[in-house]
Coordinates of C-alpha atoms and ligand atoms in Angstrom, one line a residue:
M1 CA 16.6 -2.5 5.6
G2 CA 18.2 -3.0 2.1
P3 CA 16.2 -2.6 -1.0
F4 CA 14.1 -5.5 -2.2
I5 CA 16.0 -8.3 -4.1
P6 CA 13.8 -10.6 -5.8
R7 CA 14.7 -14.5 -5.7
L8 CA 13.2 -15.0 -9.3
A9 CA 11.9 -12.8 -12.0
F10 CA 9.6 -13.6 -14.9
I11 CA 9.8 -11.1 -17.7
Q12 CA 7.0 -11.0 -20.4
K13 CA 8.7 -11.0 -23.9
A14 CA 6.6 -8.1 -25.0
A15 CA 8.0 -6.2 -21.9
L16 CA 11.3 -6.3 -23.6
A17 CA 10.2 -3.9 -26.3
Y18 CA 10.3 -1.2 -23.6
P19 CA 13.3 0.6 -22.3
L20 CA 12.4 -0.3 -18.7
G21 CA 11.7 -4.1 -19.4
R22 CA 15.4 -4.3 -21.0
E23 CA 16.9 -2.2 -18.1
L24 CA 15.3 -4.5 -15.5
M25 CA 16.4 -7.6 -17.2
S26 CA 20.0 -6.6 -17.0
R27 CA 19.7 -5.2 -13.6
L28 CA 18.0 -8.4 -12.4
K29 CA 20.7 -10.4 -14.0
A30 CA 23.3 -8.3 -12.6
E31 CA 22.0 -9.1 -9.0
D32 CA 22.1 -12.9 -9.8
V33 CA 18.5 -13.1 -9.8
E34 CA 17.1 -16.0 -11.8
V35 CA 15.4 -14.4 -14.7
S36 CA 13.1 -16.5 -17.3
V37 CA 11.3 -14.8 -20.1
Y38 CA 7.7 -15.9 -20.7
E39 CA 5.4 -15.4 -23.7
K40 CA 1.7 -15.4 -23.0
K41 CA 1.1 -17.3 -19.5
L42 CA 3.2 -17.1 -16.4
P43 CA 4.8 -20.7 -15.8
L44 CA 3.3 -22.6 -13.3
S45 CA 4.7 -22.5 -9.8
T46 CA 6.7 -25.7 -8.8
Q47 CA 6.2 -25.3 -5.1
K48 CA 4.1 -27.8 -3.5
T49 CA 2.2 -26.3 -0.6
F50 CA 0.1 -23.1 -0.6
A51 CA 2.4 -21.4 1.9
E52 CA 5.7 -22.3 -0.2
R53 CA 3.9 -20.9 -3.3
F54 CA 2.9 -17.9 -1.2
F55 CA 6.3 -16.9 0.0
L56 CA 8.1 -17.6 -3.1
S57 CA 5.5 -15.3 -5.2
K58 CA 6.2 -12.4 -2.6
R59 CA 9.9 -12.9 -3.7
T60 CA 9.1 -13.0 -7.4
M61 CA 9.2 -10.0 -9.7
V62 CA 7.1 -10.1 -12.9
V63 CA 7.8 -7.5 -15.4
L64 CA 5.1 -7.1 -17.9
V65 CA 3.1 -4.7 -20.0
W66 CA 0.0 -3.0 -18.7
K67 CA -3.1 -4.0 -21.0
R68 CA -5.4 -1.1 -21.5
R69 CA -8.4 -1.2 -19.4
D70 CA -10.6 0.9 -17.2
F71 CA -9.1 1.9 -13.8
Q72 CA -10.9 0.6 -10.7
T73 CA -12.5 3.2 -8.5
C74 CA -11.0 3.7 -5.0
R75 CA -13.2 5.1 -2.3
P76 CA -12.7 6.6 0.2
S77 CA -9.1 7.7 -0.6
A78 CA -9.3 8.8 -4.2
H79 CA -11.5 8.6 -7.5
Y80 CA -9.4 6.0 -9.3
Q81 CA -6.6 3.6 -8.6
L82 CA -3.3 4.3 -10.6
P83 CA -2.0 0.7 -11.4
L84 CA 1.7 1.2 -11.4
V85 CA 2.5 -1.8 -9.5
S86 CA 0.7 -4.8 -8.1
G87 CA 1.8 -6.8 -5.0
C88 CA 4.4 -6.1 -2.3
P89 CA 7.2 -8.2 -1.0
G90 CA 6.3 -7.2 2.7
L91 CA 4.8 -10.0 5.0
C92 CA 2.3 -8.1 7.1
E93 CA 0.1 -10.9 8.3
Y94 CA -3.0 -8.9 8.2
C95 CA -2.3 -7.6 4.6
Y96 CA -5.4 -6.4 2.7
L97 CA -3.8 -7.8 -0.5
N98 CA -4.5 -11.2 1.0
T99 CA -8.1 -10.9 -0.4
N100 CA -7.1 -9.8 -3.8
L101 CA -4.0 -11.5 -4.7
G102 CA -4.6 -14.5 -2.9
R103 CA -2.4 -17.7 -3.5
T104 CA 0.4 -16.2 -6.0
P105 CA 0.9 -12.7 -4.7
Y106 CA 3.6 -11.7 -7.3
V107 CA 5.1 -8.2 -7.1
K108 CA 4.1 -7.3 -10.7
V109 CA 5.7 -4.2 -12.2
Y110 CA 4.5 -2.6 -15.5
V111 CA 7.0 -1.4 -18.1
N112 CA 4.6 1.1 -20.1
V113 CA 4.1 3.7 -17.5
E114 CA 3.4 6.2 -20.3
D115 CA 0.2 4.4 -21.3
I116 CA -0.9 4.1 -17.7
L117 CA -0.4 7.9 -17.3
D118 CA -2.1 8.5 -20.7
R119 CA -5.1 6.6 -19.4
A120 CA -5.2 8.8 -16.2
R121 CA -5.0 11.9 -18.5
E122 CA -8.4 10.8 -20.1
Y123 CA -9.9 10.4 -16.8
V124 CA -9.1 14.0 -15.9
D125 CA -10.2 15.4 -19.1
E126 CA -13.5 13.6 -18.7
R127 CA -14.1 15.2 -15.1
R128 CA -12.8 18.7 -15.7
P129 CA -13.3 21.3 -14.1
A130 CA -13.5 18.9 -11.1
T131 CA -10.2 17.6 -9.6
T132 CA -9.5 14.0 -10.0
V133 CA -7.7 12.0 -7.6
F134 CA -5.6 8.9 -8.3
E135 CA -4.3 6.4 -5.6
G136 CA -0.9 4.8 -6.2
S137 CA -1.1 2.1 -3.7
A138 CA -4.6 0.6 -3.8
T139 CA -3.2 -3.1 -4.7
S140 CA 0.6 -2.6 -3.8
D141 CA 3.1 -0.6 -1.9
P142 CA 4.9 1.0 -4.9
V143 CA 7.8 2.4 -2.9
A144 CA 9.0 -1.1 -2.1
V145 CA 10.0 -1.5 -5.8
E146 CA 10.7 2.1 -6.7
A147 CA 14.5 1.7 -6.9
W148 CA 13.7 -0.6 -9.6
T149 CA 11.2 1.1 -11.5
G150 CA 11.3 5.0 -11.0
S151 CA 7.4 4.9 -11.6
L152 CA 6.5 6.9 -8.8
Q153 CA 9.0 9.5 -9.9
R154 CA 7.5 9.6 -13.3
A155 CA 3.9 9.8 -12.0
I156 CA 4.6 12.7 -9.5
R157 CA 6.3 14.7 -12.4
F158 CA 3.3 13.9 -14.7
F159 CA 0.8 15.1 -12.2
A160 CA 3.0 18.1 -11.4
A161 CA 2.1 19.3 -14.9
L162 CA -1.5 18.3 -15.2
D163 CA -4.1 20.6 -14.1
N164 CA -7.3 19.3 -12.1
A165 CA -5.5 16.2 -11.0
R166 CA -3.8 15.0 -7.7
F167 CA -2.0 11.9 -6.9
R168 CA -1.5 10.2 -3.6
F169 CA 0.2 7.1 -2.3
V170 CA 0.9 5.3 1.0
T171 CA 3.9 3.3 2.1
K172 CA 5.5 1.6 4.8
Y173 CA 8.8 1.7 2.9
T174 CA 11.5 4.4 3.2
D175 CA 13.4 4.2 -0.2
I176 CA 12.2 7.9 -1.0
G177 CA 15.6 9.4 -2.0
G178 CA 14.6 9.6 -5.6
L179 CA 11.4 11.4 -4.7
L180 CA 13.2 14.3 -3.1
G181 CA 14.2 17.3 -5.0
I182 CA 12.0 16.4 -8.2
P183 CA 9.1 18.8 -9.1
H184 CA 5.9 17.9 -7.8
K185 CA 4.0 21.4 -7.2
G186 CA 2.4 19.9 -4.0
K187 CA 0.1 17.8 -6.1
T188 CA 1.3 14.4 -4.8
E189 CA 0.5 13.5 -1.1
V190 CA 2.8 11.0 0.5
R191 CA 1.3 9.1 3.5
F192 CA 3.2 6.6 5.7
S193 CA 1.5 3.7 7.1
I194 CA 2.1 3.3 10.6
N195 CA 0.9 1.4 13.7
C196 CA 1.6 0.8 17.2
N197 CA 4.4 -1.4 18.6
Y198 CA 2.0 -4.1 19.7
A199 CA 0.9 -4.6 16.1
L200 CA 4.2 -4.1 14.3
E201 CA 6.0 -6.5 16.5
R202 CA 3.3 -9.3 16.1
F203 CA 2.2 -8.8 12.5
E204 CA 4.7 -7.2 10.3
T205 CA 8.0 -8.8 9.0
G206 CA 9.8 -7.3 5.9
T207 CA 9.0 -3.6 6.4
P208 CA 11.0 -0.9 7.9
R209 CA 10.9 0.0 11.7
L210 CA 8.7 2.8 12.7
Q211 CA 11.4 5.3 13.5
N212 CA 12.9 4.9 10.0
R213 CA 9.3 5.5 8.5
L214 CA 9.0 8.7 10.5
K215 CA 12.3 9.9 9.5
A216 CA 11.5 9.3 6.0
A217 CA 8.1 11.1 6.7
R218 CA 10.0 14.1 7.9
E219 CA 12.3 14.2 4.8
I220 CA 9.2 14.2 2.5
A221 CA 7.6 17.0 4.5
R222 CA 10.9 19.0 4.2
A223 CA 10.9 18.5 0.3
G224 CA 7.6 20.2 0.5
Y225 CA 5.3 17.4 0.0
P226 CA 1.8 17.3 1.5
L227 CA 2.2 14.5 4.2
G228 CA -0.1 12.3 5.6
F229 CA -0.4 9.3 8.1
L230 CA -2.5 6.2 7.7
V231 CA -2.9 4.6 10.9
G232 CA -3.8 1.0 10.3
P233 CA -5.1 -1.5 10.8
I234 CA -6.2 -0.3 14.3
F235 CA -6.5 -3.4 16.6
V236 CA -8.5 -3.2 19.9
F237 CA -6.7 -5.2 22.6
E238 CA -5.8 -4.9 26.1
G239 CA -4.1 -1.7 26.6
W240 CA -4.8 -0.5 22.9
R241 CA -5.4 3.1 24.0
E242 CA -2.0 3.5 25.7
E243 CA -0.3 1.9 22.7
Y244 CA -1.9 4.2 20.1
T245 CA -1.3 7.3 22.4
K246 CA 2.4 6.4 22.2
L247 CA 2.3 6.3 18.4
L248 CA 0.8 9.7 18.2
H249 CA 3.6 11.1 20.3
A250 CA 6.2 9.3 18.3
V251 CA 4.7 11.2 15.2
R252 CA 4.8 14.4 17.1
D253 CA 8.5 13.9 17.9
Y254 CA 9.5 13.5 14.4
V255 CA 7.2 15.7 12.5
P256 CA 7.4 19.4 12.5
D257 CA 4.8 20.9 14.6
D258 CA 3.2 23.5 12.4
I259 CA 2.7 21.4 9.2
G260 CA -1.0 20.2 8.8
V261 CA -0.6 16.4 8.4
T262 CA -3.6 14.5 7.4
I263 CA -4.5 11.2 9.1
E264 CA -6.4 8.5 7.8
L265 CA -7.8 6.0 10.3
I266 CA -8.6 2.2 9.2
T267 CA -9.7 -0.2 11.6
H268 CA -9.0 -3.9 11.2
R269 CA -11.2 -5.8 9.0
F270 CA -10.9 -9.2 7.1
T271 CA -12.7 -11.1 4.4
A272 CA -13.6 -14.7 4.4
R273 CA -10.9 -15.1 1.8
S274 CA -8.2 -13.3 3.7
K275 CA -8.8 -15.3 6.8
K276 CA -8.4 -18.6 4.9
V277 CA -5.2 -17.2 3.2
I278 CA -3.8 -15.9 6.5
E279 CA -4.6 -19.2 8.5
Q280 CA -2.8 -21.2 5.7
V281 CA 0.2 -19.1 5.4
Y282 CA 0.7 -18.0 9.0
P283 CA -0.5 -20.9 11.1
G284 CA -0.6 -19.9 14.8
T285 CA -1.3 -16.1 13.8
Q286 CA -2.3 -13.8 16.5
V287 CA -4.1 -11.8 13.9
P288 CA -7.9 -11.7 15.4
L289 CA -10.0 -13.4 12.9
D290 CA -13.1 -14.5 15.0
K291 CA -16.1 -13.9 12.8
E292 CA -18.2 -14.0 16.1
E293 CA -16.5 -10.9 17.5
R294 CA -17.4 -8.9 14.3
R295 CA -19.9 -7.3 12.3
F296 CA -20.5 -8.4 8.8
K297 CA -20.6 -5.4 6.2
H298 CA -21.2 -5.8 2.6
G299 CA -18.3 -4.5 0.5
Q300 CA -17.7 -2.6 -2.9
F301 CA -16.4 -5.5 -4.9
G302 CA -19.1 -8.2 -4.0
Y303 CA -17.3 -9.5 -1.0
G304 CA -18.2 -8.7 2.5
K305 CA -16.0 -7.8 5.5
Y306 CA -15.8 -8.5 9.2
V307 CA -15.4 -5.1 10.9
Y308 CA -15.6 -4.3 14.5
P309 CA -19.1 -3.9 16.0
D310 CA -20.6 -0.5 16.2
N311 CA -20.1 0.0 19.9
V312 CA -16.2 -0.6 19.5
M313 CA -16.1 1.5 16.4
A314 CA -17.6 4.4 18.4
E315 CA -15.0 4.0 21.2
I316 CA -12.3 3.9 18.5
R317 CA -13.6 7.0 16.9
E318 CA -14.2 8.9 20.2
F319 CA -10.6 8.0 21.2
F320 CA -8.6 9.0 18.2
E321 CA -10.6 12.2 17.6
R322 CA -9.9 13.2 21.2
Q323 CA -6.2 12.2 21.4
I324 CA -5.4 13.5 17.9
G325 CA -6.8 16.8 18.9
A326 CA -4.6 16.9 22.1
V327 CA -1.4 15.5 20.6
L328 CA -1.4 16.7 17.0
P329 CA -3.5 19.6 17.1
H330 CA -2.6 20.7 13.4
A331 CA -3.6 17.3 12.1
R332 CA -6.7 16.9 10.1
I333 CA -8.6 13.6 10.1
L334 CA -9.9 12.6 6.7
Y335 CA -11.8 9.6 7.7
I336 CA -12.1 6.9 10.1
V337 CA -13.6 3.5 8.7
Ligands
SF4_1 FE1 0.7 -5.5 2.4 FE2 1.4 -3.0 2.9 FE3 2.6 -5.0 4.4 FE4 3.0 -4.6 1.8 S1 3.6 -3.3 3.4 S2 2.6 -6.6 2.9 S3 1.1 -3.9 0.9 S4 0.4 -4.3 4.3

């Protein structure tokens, strides 16, 4: 899979005051991307249908200045989100961003990375001597645009030099060449998001193949980064145990035995809002979205989500704890939600 080339780009005028803004302008033009500069408000989309707007937004890069504000909290994976990028060009039908980004899921990249990192430093100072953990992928897959921005590289170097702080991000993308060989002091944890073939084949488009993600994971481990896997969203379907067992075996085949990877397990969930988006954008989707089959759970940001009922959750938990213990005995499960 080649790097992401947007179809359109909107550049905020104020972003051109920053070197990264100017660099992106000339690189986007060199790739023949249609670039327009806007001042205050993003131009309205000319697409007629919801689905057309959605798909064009996924291929639209917005280059802008991050406005200073509080970071969002980010349980259970970290203390705070680190907002380097928002949005992702991938087309995973179940994507959790469908709830937050809704109708115009632009790929937004911020040019003033230093300001974002300065704000992160303030949070770390407030919480010292406790360690503060930042999550770089709460609203995006930042590796998808790393070849454009280099923001992850900068964040990794920044956290390597900052005491009482750690950084982590998760990705399905494999463009990690620029992250190998930079100083990280083991303070950035890179996780790869993976799933069984059943889910990859039905629900994911525009993301690298599993084998390529596992190869990238192996390179990250060789470069000395702490490595993790996020298995999700976990679906329950006819034969799910066999499929997820195969996935754990694939991880074992690629990742050196003796390194202690971490594993996060996230079962499939949806919100009323994401269900609406998914059904409009991917009519005929096979993502299970039947509210009757789920338990409603109140969520952190005021909207509830539909999760698997308790008996199914218990089966999932029991299965993964047992299988991971058997197939990946050095792995540590961080949480199952
Ligand atoms: Fe969403 Fe991740 Fe897929 Fe991007 S790669 S569309 S962020 S699930």
